[in-house]
Short mmCIF file of C-alpha atoms in Angstrom, two decimals:
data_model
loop_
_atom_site.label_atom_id
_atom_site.label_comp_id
_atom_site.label_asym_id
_atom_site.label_seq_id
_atom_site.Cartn_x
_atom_site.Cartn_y
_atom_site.Cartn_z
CA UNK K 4 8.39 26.91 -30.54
CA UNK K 5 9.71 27.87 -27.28
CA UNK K 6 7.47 28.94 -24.40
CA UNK K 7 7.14 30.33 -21.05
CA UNK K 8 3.44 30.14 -19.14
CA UNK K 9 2.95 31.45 -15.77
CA UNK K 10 -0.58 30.80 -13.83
CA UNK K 11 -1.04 31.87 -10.52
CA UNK K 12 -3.66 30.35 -8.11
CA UNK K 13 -4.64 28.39 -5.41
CA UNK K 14 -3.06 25.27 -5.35
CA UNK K 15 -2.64 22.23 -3.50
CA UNK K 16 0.38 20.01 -4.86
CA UNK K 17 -0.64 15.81 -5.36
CA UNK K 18 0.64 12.79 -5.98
CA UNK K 19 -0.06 12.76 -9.79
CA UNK K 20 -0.54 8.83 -9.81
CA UNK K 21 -2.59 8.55 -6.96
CA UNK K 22 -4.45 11.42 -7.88
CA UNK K 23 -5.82 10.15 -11.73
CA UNK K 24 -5.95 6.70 -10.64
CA UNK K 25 -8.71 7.81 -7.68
CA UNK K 26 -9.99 10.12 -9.77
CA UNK K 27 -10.98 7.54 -12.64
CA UNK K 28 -12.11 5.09 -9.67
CA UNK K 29 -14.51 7.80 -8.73
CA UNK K 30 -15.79 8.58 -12.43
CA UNK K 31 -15.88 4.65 -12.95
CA UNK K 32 -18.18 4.59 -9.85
CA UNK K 33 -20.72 7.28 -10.48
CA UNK K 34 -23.21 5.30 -11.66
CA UNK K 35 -23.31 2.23 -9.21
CA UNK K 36 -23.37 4.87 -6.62
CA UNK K 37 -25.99 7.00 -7.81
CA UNK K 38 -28.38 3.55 -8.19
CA UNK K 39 -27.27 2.16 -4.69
CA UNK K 40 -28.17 5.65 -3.38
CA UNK K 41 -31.61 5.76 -5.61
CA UNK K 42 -32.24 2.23 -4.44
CA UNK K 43 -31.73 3.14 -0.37
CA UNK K 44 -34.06 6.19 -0.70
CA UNK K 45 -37.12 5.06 -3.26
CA UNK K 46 -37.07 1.45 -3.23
CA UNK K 47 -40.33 -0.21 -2.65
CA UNK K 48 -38.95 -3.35 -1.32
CA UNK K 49 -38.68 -3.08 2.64
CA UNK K 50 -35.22 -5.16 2.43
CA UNK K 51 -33.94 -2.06 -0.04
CA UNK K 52 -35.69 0.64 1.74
CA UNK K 53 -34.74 -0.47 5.46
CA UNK K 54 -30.83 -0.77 4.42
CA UNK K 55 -29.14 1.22 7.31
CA UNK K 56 -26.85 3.92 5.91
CA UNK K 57 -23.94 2.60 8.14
CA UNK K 58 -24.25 -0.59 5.68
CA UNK K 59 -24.51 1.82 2.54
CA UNK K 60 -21.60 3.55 3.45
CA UNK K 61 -19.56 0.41 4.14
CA UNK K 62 -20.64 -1.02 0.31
CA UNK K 63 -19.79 2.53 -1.40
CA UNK K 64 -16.02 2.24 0.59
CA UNK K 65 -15.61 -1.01 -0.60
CA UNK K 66 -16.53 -0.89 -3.68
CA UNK K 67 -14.53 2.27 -4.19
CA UNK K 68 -11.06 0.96 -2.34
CA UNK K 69 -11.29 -1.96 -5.11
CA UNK K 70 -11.80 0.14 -8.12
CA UNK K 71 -8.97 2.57 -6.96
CA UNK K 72 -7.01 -0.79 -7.17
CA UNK K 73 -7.38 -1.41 -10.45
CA UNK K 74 -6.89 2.33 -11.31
CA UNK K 75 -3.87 2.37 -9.31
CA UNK K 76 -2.28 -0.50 -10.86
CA UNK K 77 -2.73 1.02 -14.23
CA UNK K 78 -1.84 4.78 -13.42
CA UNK K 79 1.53 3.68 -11.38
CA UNK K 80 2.59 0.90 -13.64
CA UNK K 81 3.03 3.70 -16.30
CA UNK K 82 4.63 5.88 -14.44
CA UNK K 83 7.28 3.71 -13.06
CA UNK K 84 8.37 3.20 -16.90
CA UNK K 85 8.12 7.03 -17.62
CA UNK K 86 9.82 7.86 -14.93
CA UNK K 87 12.24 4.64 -15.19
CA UNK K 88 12.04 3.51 -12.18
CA UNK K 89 10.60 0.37 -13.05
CA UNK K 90 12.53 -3.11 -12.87
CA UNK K 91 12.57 -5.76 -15.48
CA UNK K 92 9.63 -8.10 -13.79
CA UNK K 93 7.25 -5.43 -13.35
CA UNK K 94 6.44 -5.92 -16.99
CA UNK K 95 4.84 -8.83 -16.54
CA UNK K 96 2.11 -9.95 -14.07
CA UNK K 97 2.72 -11.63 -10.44
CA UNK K 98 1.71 -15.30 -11.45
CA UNK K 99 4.34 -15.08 -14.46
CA UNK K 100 7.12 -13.40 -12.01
CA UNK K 101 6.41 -16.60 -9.48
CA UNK K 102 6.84 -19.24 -12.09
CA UNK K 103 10.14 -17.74 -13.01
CA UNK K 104 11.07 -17.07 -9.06
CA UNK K 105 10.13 -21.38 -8.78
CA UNK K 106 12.25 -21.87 -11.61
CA UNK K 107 15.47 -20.69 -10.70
CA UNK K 108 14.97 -21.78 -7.46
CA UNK K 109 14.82 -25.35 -8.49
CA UNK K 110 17.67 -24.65 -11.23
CA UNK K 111 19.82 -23.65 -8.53
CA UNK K 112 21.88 -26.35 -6.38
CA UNK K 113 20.66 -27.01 -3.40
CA UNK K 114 24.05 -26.03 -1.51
CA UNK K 115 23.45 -22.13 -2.82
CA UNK K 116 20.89 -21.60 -1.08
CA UNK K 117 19.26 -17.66 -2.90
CA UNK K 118 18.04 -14.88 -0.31
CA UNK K 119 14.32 -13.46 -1.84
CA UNK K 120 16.87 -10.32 -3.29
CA UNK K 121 18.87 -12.19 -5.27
CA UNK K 122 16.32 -14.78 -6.30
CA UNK K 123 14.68 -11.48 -7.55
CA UNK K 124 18.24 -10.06 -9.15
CA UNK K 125 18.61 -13.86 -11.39
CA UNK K 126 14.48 -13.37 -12.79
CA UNK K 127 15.38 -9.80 -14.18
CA UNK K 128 18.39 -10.79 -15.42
CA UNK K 129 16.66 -13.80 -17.44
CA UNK K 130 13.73 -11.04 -18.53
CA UNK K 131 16.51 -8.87 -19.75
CA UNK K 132 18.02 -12.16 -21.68
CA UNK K 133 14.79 -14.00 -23.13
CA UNK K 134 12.47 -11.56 -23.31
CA UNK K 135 10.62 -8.35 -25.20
CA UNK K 136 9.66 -6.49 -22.22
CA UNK K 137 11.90 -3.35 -23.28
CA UNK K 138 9.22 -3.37 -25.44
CA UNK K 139 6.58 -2.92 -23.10
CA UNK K 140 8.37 -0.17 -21.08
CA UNK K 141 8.69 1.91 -24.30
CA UNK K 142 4.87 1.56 -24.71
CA UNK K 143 4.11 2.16 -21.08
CA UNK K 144 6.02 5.31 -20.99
CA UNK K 145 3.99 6.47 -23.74
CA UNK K 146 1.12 5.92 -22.78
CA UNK K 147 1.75 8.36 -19.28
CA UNK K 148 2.39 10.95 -21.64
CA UNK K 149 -0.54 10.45 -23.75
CA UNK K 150 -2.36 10.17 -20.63
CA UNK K 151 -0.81 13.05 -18.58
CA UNK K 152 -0.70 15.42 -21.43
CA UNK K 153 -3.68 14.76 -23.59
CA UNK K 154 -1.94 13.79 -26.41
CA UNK K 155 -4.81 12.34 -29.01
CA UNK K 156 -8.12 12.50 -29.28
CA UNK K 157 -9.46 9.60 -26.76
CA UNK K 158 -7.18 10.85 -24.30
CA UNK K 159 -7.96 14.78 -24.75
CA UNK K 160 -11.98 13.50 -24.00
CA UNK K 161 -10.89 11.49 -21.25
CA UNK K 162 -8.73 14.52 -19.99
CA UNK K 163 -11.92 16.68 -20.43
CA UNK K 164 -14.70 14.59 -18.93
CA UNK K 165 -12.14 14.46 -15.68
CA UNK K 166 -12.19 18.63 -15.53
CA UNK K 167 -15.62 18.56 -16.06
CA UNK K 168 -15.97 15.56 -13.12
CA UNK K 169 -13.79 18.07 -11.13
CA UNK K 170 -15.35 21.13 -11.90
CA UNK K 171 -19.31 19.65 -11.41
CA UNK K 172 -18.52 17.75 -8.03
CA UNK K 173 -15.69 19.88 -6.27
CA UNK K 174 -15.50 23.30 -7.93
CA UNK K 175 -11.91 22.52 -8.66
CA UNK K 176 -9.63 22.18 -11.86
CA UNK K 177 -6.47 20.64 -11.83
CA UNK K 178 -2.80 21.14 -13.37
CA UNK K 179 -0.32 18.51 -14.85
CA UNK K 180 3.27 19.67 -16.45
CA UNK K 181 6.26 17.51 -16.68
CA UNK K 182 9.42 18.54 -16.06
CA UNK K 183 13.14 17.45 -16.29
CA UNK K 184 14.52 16.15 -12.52
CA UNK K 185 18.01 16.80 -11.88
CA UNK K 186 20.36 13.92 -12.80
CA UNK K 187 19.65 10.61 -14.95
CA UNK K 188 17.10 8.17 -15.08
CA UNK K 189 17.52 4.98 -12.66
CA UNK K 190 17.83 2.46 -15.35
CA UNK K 191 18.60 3.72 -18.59
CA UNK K 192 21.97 6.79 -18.39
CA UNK K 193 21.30 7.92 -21.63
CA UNK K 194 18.27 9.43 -20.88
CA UNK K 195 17.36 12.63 -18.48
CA UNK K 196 15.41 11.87 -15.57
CA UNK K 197 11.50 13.40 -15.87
CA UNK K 198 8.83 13.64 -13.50
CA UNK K 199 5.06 14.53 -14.21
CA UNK K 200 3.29 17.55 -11.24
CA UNK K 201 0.08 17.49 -10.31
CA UNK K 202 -1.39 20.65 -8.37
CA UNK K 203 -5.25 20.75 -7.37
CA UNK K 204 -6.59 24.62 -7.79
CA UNK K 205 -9.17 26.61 -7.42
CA UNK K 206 -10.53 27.46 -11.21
CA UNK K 207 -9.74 31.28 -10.51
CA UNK K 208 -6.15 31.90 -11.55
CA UNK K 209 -4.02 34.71 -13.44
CA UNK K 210 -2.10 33.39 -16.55
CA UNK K 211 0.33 35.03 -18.55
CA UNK K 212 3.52 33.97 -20.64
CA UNK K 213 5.62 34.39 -23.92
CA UNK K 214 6.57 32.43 -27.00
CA UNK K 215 10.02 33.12 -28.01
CA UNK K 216 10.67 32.57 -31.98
CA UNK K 217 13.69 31.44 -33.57
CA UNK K 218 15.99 32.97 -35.82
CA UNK K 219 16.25 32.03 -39.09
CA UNK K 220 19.86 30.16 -38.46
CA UNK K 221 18.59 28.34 -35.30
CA UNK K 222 15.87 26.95 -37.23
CA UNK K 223 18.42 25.80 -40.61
CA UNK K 224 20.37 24.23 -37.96
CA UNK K 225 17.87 22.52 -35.70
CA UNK K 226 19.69 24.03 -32.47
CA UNK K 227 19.33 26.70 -30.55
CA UNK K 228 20.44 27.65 -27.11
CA UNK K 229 19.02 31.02 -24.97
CA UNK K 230 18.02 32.18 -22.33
CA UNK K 231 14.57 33.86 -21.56
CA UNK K 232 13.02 35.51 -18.73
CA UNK K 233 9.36 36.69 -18.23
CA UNK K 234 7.43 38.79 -15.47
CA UNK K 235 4.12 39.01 -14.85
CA UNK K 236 2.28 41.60 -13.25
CA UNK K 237 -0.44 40.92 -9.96
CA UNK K 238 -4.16 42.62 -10.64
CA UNK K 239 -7.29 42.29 -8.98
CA UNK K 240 -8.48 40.18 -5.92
CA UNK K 241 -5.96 37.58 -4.72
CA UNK K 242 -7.61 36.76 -1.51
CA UNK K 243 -8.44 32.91 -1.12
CA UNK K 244 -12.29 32.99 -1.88
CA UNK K 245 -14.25 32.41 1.08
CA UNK K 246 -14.86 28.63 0.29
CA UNK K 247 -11.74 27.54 -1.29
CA UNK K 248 -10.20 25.69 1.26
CA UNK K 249 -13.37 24.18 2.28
CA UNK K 250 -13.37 22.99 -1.09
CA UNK K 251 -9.88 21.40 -1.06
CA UNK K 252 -10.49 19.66 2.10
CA UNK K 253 -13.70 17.66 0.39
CA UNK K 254 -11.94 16.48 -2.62
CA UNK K 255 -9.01 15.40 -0.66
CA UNK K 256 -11.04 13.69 1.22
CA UNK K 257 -13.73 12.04 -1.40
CA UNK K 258 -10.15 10.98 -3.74
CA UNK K 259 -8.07 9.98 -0.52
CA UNK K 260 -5.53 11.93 -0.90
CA UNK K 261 -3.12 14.40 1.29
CA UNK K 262 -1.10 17.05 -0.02
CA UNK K 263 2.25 15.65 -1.21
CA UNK K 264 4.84 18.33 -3.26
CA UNK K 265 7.36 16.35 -5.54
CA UNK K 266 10.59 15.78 -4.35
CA UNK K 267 11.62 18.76 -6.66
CA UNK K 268 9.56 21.19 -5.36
CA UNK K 269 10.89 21.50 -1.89
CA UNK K 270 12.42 24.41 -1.79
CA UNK K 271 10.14 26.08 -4.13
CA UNK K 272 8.30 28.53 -1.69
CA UNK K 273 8.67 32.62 -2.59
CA UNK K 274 7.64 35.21 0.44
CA UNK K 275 8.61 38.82 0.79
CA UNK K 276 9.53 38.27 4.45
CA UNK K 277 11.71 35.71 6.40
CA UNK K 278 9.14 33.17 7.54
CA UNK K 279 10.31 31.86 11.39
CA UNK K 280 10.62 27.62 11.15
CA UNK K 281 7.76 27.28 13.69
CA UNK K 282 5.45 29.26 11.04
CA UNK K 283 6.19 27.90 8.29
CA UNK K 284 5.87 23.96 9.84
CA UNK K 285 2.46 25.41 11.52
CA UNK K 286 1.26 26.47 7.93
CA UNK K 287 2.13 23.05 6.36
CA UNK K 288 -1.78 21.87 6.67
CA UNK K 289 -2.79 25.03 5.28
CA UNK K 290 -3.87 24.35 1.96
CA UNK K 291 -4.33 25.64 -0.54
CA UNK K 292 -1.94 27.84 -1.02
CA UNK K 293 -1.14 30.77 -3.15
CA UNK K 294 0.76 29.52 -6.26
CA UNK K 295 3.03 30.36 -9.28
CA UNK K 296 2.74 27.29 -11.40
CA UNK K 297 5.44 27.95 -14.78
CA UNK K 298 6.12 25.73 -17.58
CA UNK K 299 9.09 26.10 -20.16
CA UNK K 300 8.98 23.95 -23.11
CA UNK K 301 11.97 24.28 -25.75
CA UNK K 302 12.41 21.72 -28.37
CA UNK K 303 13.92 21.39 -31.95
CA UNK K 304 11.28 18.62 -33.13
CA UNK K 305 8.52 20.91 -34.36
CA UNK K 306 11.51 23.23 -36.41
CA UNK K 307 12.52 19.40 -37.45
CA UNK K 308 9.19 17.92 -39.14
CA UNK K 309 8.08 21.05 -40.99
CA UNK K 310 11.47 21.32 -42.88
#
């Protein structure tokens, strides 16, 4: 069924990759941490107890920049192939992509000699020809949108331990929609070109919205086509609560992260005066900032199934 949700609140707009992937890292880490902490302050051995907490904090950084690795490769890999934006040979792992890279370099005469680029341009084009890794885009790009938008049961848990993670260590929820992007994807024309958000705010926020039915013909027919508008009226306190941005600053800090808006939402800022260039670049580190954050979903596939 159609729908229109409005939430306003304090918000500071993410990279939505970076921000899960750290995010897991740090879950993934709470435990080593908490014993390499318990260890420095109540270990009986003097090499434990004496360990300076320069050293500790040099283990806990390393440990978590190589987590965040793994979590990063995982997070962006699927959404590159969500977003299609992916290229053949980043299906398959680097050692694989090399052998193939030695391969047609030795296939090819040795009076053509290949820049790196088009080296590069032959190995996707003999993915695309001997291999199943359309295969493994498809499942890729499903997996972001399990992922992003808690589609099954292990993800909806893994999707709630995060908020709770959030909520427990940094007093903060977060919000993920995706959302069409103007044009086509990169690779694939046929498709629309979709993008996930990611906005870190403050758990106080005003929501409000409408679910527009269909009529009976719309729903015989499978299509529909309207237009819908929605307003929703300000109550209460909106001031930014005392701690809130002291709150942003520590999370972005603890996930390393900065606050990034999508390429989409650029122009997406609302005031009831003119705001003079030099304020509006001076307010840019500002965060976070008052937010309407709407989602419209619209889609024939629910109408489809039941009949």
């Amino acid at each position: 069924m159609p729908y229109l949700r409005n939430r306003l609140a304090w918000a500071t707009p993410v990279e939505v990759d970076l921000f899960g992937a750290h995010l897991d890292a740090y879950i993934n880490l709470l435990p080593t941490v908490a014993v390499l902490r318990l260890c420095h302050r109540h270990g009986k051995a003097s090499a434990i107890s004496k360990i300076p907490v320069e050293l500790l904090v040099l283990i806990e950084d390393f440990l978590t920049e190589s987590e965040r690795d793994k979590t990063r490769e995982i997070w962006q890999a699927e959404y590159k192939c969500f977003q299609d934006k992916c290229e053949p040979m980043d299906h398959y792992d680097r050692s694989r992509v090399n052998d193939w890279r030695r391969m047609i370099r030795l296939d090819t005469a040795r009076s053509e000699a290949l820049a790196a680029e088009d080296v590069d341009e032959r190995v996707n084009e003999f993915i695309i020809d001997h291999t199943g890794y359309f295969d493994v885009h498809m499942e890729r790009g499903e997996c972001w949108v399990e992922r992003s938008e808690s589609v099954g049961v292990v993800s909806k848990n893994q999707q709630r331990k995060r908020r709770e993670i959030m909520m427990k260590h940094f007093g903060l929820d977060f919000w993920f929609s995706r959302t069409r992007v103007a044009g086509e994807s990169d690779n694939h024309g046929y498709s629309a070109a979709e993008a996930t958000l990611a906005y870190l705010k403050l758990p106080q926020s005003h929501n409000g919205g409408r679910w527009f039915d269909l009529s009976p013909e719309e729903r015989d027919n499978k299509q529909f086509c309207f237009m819908a508008s929605s307003a929703m009226e300000i109550v209460g306190d909106l001031a930014l609560p005392a701690d809130g941005r002291a709150k942003m600053r520590r999370c972005l800090s603890f996930l390393g992260l900065k606050p990034h808006k999508h390429e989409t939402e650029h122009t997406g800022e609302l005031s009831a005066r003119d705001i003079p260039m030099d304020e509006r670049e001076k307010s840019i580190n500002t965060w976070p900032r008052l937010t309407v954050l709407s989602e419209l979903g619209a889609s024939t596939d629910d109408y489809a199934e039941s009949s």
